[in-house]
CSV table of C-alpha atoms in Angstrom, one decimal:
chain,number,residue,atom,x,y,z
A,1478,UNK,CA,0.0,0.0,0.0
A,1479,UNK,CA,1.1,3.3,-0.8
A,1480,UNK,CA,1.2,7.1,0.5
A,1481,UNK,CA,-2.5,8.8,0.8
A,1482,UNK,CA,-1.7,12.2,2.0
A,1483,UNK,CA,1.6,13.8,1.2
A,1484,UNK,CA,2.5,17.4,2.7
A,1485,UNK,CA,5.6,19.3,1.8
A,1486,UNK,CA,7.3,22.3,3.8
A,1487,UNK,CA,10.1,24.3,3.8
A,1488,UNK,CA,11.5,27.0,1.9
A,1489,UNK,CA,11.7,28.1,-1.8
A,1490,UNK,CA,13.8,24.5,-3.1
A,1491,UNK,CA,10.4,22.9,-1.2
A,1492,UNK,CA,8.0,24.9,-3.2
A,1493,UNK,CA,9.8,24.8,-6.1
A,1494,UNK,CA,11.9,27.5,-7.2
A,1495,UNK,CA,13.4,27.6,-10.2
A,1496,UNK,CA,10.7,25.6,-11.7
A,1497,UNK,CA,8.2,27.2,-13.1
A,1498,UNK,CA,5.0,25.3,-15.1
A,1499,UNK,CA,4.4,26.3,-18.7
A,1500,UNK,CA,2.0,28.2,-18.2
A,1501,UNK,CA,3.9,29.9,-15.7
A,1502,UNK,CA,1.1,30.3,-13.2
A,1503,UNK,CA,3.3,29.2,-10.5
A,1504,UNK,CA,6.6,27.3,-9.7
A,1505,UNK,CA,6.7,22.9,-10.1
A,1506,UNK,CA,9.5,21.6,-8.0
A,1507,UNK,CA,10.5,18.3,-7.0
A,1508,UNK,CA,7.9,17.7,-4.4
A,1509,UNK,CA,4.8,18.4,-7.0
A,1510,UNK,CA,6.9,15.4,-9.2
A,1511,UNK,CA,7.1,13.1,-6.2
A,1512,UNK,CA,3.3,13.6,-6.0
A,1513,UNK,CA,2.3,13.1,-9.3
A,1514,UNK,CA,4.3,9.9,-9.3
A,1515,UNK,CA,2.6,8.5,-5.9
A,1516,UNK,CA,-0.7,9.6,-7.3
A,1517,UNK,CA,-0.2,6.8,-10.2
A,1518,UNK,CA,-0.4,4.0,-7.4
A,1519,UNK,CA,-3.3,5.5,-5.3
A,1520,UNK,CA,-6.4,6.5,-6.7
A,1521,UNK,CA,-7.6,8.4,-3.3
A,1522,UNK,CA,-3.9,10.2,-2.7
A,1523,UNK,CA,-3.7,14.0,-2.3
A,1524,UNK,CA,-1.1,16.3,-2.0
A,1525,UNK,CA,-0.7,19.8,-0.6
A,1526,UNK,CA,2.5,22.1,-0.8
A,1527,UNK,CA,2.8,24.7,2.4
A,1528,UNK,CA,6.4,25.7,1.5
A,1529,UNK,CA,6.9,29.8,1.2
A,1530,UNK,CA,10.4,31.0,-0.5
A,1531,UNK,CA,12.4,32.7,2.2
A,1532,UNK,CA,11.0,31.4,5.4
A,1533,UNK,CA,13.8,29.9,8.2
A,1534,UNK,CA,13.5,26.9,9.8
A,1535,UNK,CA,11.9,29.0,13.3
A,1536,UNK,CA,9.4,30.1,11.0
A,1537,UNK,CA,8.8,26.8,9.1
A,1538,UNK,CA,8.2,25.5,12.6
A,1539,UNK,CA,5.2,28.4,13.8
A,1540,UNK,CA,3.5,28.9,10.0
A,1541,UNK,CA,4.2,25.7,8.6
A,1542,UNK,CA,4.0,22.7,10.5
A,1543,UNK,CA,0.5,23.1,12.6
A,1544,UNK,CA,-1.3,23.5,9.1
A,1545,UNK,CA,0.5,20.5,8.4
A,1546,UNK,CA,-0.8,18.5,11.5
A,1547,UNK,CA,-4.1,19.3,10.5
A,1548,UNK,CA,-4.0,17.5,7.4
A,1549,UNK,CA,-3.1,14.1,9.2
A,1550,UNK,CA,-0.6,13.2,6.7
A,1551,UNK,CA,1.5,9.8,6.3
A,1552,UNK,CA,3.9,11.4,4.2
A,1553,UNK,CA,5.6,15.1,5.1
A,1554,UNK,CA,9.0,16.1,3.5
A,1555,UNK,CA,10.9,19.0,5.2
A,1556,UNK,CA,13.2,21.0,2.8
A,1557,UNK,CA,14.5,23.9,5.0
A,1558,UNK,CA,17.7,25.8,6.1
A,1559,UNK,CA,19.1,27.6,3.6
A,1560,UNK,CA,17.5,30.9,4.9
A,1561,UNK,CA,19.3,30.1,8.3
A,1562,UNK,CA,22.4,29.9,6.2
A,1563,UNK,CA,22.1,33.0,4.6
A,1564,UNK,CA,20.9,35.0,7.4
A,1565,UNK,CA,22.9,37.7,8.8
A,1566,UNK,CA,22.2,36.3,12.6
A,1567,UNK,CA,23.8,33.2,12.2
A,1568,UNK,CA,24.5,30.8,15.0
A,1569,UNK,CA,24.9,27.1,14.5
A,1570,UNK,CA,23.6,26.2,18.0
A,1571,UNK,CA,20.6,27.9,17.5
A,1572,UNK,CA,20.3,26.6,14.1
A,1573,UNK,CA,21.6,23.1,15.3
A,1574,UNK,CA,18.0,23.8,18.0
A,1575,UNK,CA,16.0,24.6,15.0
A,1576,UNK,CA,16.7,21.8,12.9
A,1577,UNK,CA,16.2,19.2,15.8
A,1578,UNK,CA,13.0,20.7,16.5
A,1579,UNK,CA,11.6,20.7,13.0
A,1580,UNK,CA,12.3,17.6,12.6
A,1581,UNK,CA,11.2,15.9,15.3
A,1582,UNK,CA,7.6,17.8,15.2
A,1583,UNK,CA,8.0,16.4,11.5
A,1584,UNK,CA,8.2,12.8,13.1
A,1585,UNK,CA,5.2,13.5,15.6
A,1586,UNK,CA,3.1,14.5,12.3
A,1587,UNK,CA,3.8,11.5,10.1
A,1588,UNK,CA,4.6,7.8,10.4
A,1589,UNK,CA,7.5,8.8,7.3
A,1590,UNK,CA,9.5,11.8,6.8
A,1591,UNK,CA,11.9,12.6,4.2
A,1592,UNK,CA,15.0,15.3,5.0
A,1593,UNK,CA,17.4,16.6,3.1
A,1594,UNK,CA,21.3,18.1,3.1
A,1595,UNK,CA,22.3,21.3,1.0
A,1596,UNK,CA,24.4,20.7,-1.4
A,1597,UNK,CA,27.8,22.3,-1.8
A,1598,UNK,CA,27.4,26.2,-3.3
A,1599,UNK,CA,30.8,27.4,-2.4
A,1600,UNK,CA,32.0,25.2,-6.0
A,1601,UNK,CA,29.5,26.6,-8.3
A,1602,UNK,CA,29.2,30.3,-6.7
A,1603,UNK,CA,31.7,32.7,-6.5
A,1604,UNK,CA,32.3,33.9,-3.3
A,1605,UNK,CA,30.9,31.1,-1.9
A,1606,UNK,CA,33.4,29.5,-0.2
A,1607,UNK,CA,32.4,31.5,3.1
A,1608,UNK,CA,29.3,29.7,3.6
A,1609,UNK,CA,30.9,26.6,3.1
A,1610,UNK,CA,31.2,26.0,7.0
A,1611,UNK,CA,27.4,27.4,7.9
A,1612,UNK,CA,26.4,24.7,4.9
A,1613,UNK,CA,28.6,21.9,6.8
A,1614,UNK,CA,27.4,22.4,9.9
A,1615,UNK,CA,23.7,22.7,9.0
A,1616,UNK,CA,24.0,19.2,7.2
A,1617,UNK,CA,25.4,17.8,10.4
A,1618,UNK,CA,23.0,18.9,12.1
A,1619,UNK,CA,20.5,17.7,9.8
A,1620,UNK,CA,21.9,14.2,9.7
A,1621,UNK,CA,21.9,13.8,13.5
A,1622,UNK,CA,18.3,14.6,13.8
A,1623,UNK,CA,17.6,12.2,11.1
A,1624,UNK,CA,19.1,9.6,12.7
A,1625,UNK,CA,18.0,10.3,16.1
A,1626,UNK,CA,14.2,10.7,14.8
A,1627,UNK,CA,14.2,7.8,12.7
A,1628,UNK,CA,13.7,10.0,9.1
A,1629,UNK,CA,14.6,9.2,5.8
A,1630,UNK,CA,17.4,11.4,4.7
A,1631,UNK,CA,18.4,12.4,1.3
A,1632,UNK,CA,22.2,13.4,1.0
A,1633,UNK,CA,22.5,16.1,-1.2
A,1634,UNK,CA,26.1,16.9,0.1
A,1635,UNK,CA,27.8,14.3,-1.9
A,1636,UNK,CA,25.1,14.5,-5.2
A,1637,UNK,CA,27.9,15.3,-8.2
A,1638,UNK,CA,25.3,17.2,-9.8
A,1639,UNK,CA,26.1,20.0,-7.2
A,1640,UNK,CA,29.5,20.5,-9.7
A,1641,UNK,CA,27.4,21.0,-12.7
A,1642,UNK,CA,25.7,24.4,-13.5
A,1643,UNK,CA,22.5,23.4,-15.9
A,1644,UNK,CA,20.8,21.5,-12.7
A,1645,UNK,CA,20.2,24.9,-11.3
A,1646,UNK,CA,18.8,28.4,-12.6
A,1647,UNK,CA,20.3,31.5,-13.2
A,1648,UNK,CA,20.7,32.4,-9.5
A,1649,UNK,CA,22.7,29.3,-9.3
A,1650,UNK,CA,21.4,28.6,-6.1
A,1651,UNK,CA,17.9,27.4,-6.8
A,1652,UNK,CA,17.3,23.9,-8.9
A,1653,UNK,CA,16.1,24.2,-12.1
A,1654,UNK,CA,13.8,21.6,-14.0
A,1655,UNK,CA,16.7,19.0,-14.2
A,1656,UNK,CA,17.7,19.6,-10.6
A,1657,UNK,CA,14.3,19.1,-9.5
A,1658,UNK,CA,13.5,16.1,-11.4
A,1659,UNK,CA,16.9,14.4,-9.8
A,1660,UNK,CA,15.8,15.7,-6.0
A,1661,UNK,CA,12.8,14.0,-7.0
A,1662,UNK,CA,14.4,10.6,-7.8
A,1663,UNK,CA,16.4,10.5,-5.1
A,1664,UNK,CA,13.2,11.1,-2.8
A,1665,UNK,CA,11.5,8.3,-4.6
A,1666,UNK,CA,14.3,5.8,-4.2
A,1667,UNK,CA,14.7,6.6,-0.3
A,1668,UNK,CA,11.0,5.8,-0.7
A,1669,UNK,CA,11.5,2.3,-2.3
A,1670,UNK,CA,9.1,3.7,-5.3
A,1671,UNK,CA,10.1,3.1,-8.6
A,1672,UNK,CA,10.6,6.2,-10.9
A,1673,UNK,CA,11.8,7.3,-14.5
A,1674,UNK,CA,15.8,6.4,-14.7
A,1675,UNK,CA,16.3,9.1,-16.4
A,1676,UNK,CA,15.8,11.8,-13.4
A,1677,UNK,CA,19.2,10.2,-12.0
A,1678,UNK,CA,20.8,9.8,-14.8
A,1679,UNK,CA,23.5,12.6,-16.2
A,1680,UNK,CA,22.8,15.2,-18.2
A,1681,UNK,CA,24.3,14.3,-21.4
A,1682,UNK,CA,27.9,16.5,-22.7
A,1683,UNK,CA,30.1,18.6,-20.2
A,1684,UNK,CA,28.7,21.7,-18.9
A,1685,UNK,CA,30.6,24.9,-19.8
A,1686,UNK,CA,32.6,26.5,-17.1
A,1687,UNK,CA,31.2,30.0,-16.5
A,1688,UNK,CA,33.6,32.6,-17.9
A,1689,UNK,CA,34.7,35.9,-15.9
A,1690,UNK,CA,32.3,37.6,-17.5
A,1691,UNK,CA,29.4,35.3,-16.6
A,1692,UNK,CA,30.5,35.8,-13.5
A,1693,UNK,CA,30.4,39.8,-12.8
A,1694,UNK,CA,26.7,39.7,-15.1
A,1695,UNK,CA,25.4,36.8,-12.2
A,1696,UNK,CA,27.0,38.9,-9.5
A,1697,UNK,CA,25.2,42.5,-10.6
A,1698,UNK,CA,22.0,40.8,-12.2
A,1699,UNK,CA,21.2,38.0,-9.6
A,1700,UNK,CA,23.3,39.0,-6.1
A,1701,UNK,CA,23.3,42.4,-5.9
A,1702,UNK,CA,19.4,42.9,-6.2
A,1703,UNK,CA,18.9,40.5,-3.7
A,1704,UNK,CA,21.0,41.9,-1.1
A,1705,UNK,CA,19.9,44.9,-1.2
A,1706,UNK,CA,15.8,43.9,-1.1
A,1707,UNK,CA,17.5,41.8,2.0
A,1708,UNK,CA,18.7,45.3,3.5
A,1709,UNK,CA,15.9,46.9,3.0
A,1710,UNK,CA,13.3,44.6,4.6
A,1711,UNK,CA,15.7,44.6,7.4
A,1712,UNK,CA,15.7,48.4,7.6
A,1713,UNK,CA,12.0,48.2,7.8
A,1714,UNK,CA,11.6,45.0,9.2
A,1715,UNK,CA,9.8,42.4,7.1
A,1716,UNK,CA,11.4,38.7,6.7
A,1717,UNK,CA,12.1,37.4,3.4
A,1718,UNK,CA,9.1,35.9,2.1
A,1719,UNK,CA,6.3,37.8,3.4
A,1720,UNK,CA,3.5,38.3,1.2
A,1721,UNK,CA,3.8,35.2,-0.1
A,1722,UNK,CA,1.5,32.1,0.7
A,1723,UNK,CA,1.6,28.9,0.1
A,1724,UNK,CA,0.7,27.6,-3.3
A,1725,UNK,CA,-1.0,24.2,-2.3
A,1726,UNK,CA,-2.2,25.0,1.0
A,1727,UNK,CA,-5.5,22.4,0.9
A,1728,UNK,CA,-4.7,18.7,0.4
A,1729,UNK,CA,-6.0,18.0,-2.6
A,1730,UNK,CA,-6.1,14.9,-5.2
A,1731,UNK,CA,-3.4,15.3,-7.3
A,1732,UNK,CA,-4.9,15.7,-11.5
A,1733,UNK,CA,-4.1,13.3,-14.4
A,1734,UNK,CA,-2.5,16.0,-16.4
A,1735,UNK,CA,0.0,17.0,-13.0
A,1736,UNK,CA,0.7,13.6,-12.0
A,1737,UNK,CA,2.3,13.2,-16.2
A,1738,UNK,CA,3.8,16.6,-15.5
């Protein structure tokens, strides 16, 4: 027998940035793929998506997860932490707190929950090399909460794909169509649910290594905009991610045409 009620929380990776449908009506993501596969083995499943781009794992915790624990699920993936990460308060103790608390709320909501690691931005990101340490010790974190609450981790620390620049968008932080499709697969085989082969298999040729100029046109197109809406919601104080709501919020049966995507 397979899932019935699938939730997913978290941040923007969760709700699926940089993904967007065709229609581009809203963003697809990984977790709306995992659905649409577990929807082709049960006829009553139904999925619902509470992640919000921005939010940090305190947050996730407060907005997320008692909207979750209303929808009774048996299924609840947590993507969160890279807001922590990139947040100018950082502290790994209190992150270290955050993650063992979401998670093992997570494990109080569902009989199975699915984590996950970041992957490694400082080699596909100039300048960052600096966060390479907040990203290590958010992952250990992550890790010994999984194992301590019994949930199924995915290891994105080690995923080679991390080296190559087409499985993410422009920002070359968030995943893009082929990144979310391998997330996806690698979520479906901690699962033990069969999949397409190709979401884990590599992209075919050799991706081209950015060139200096690439470099300096991501830095002033895709970096400096966002640090400076950062410092201005600061200045005024609104988190990163307000106004925005989730874009499944109701569990709902997941539709023919979605679960093909």
């Amino acid at each position: 027998m397979g899932f019935q009620k699938f939730v997913a929380v978290g941040d923007s990776c969760a709700e699926g940035l940089d993904d967007p449908y065709p229609d581009h009506s809203q963003y697809r993501g990984w977790a709306d793929f995992v659905a649409g596969r577990l929807a082709q083995d049960e006829p009553d499943f139904r999925y619902a998506n509470l992640a919000v781009r921005g939010r940090r794992l305190d947050q996730i915790i407060v907005q997320q997860l008692p909207a979750a624990e209303r929808h009774e699920p048996d299924l609840i993936a947590l993507f969160g932490g890279g807001n922590d990460v990139m947040s100018g308060g950082w502290n790994a103790r209190t992150v270290a707190r955050r993650v063992d608390a979401a998670i093992r709320r997570c494990t109080h909501i569902a009989p199975t929950v699915v984590t996950f690691t970041l992957s490694d931005i400082a080699h596909r990101m100039p300048f960052g090399a600096r966060m390479h340490p907040r990203v290590t010790a958010l992952n250990d974190a992550i890790r010994e909460a999984s194992v301590s609450y019994g949930a199924k981790l995915v290891d994105l620390w080690p995923d080679h794909a991390a080296h190559d620049s087409r499985y993410f968008g422009p920002d070359r932080l968030h995943l893009s169509e082929a990144g979310h499709l391998r997330v996806a697969g690698h979520v479906l085989d901690r699962l033990h649910v069969g999949h397409d082969d190709g979401w884990l298999q590599p992209l075919p040729g050799v991706p081209a290594r950015p060139s200096l100029r690439a470099d300096l046109q991501w830095f002033w197109q895709e970096v400096v905009p966002v640090a400076v809406t950062r410092l201005h919601n600061r200045l005024i104080g609104r988190s990163p991610g307000d106004g925005f709501f989730p874009k499944r919020p109701d569990l709902l049966p997941v539709a023919f045409s979605e679960a093909q995507l």
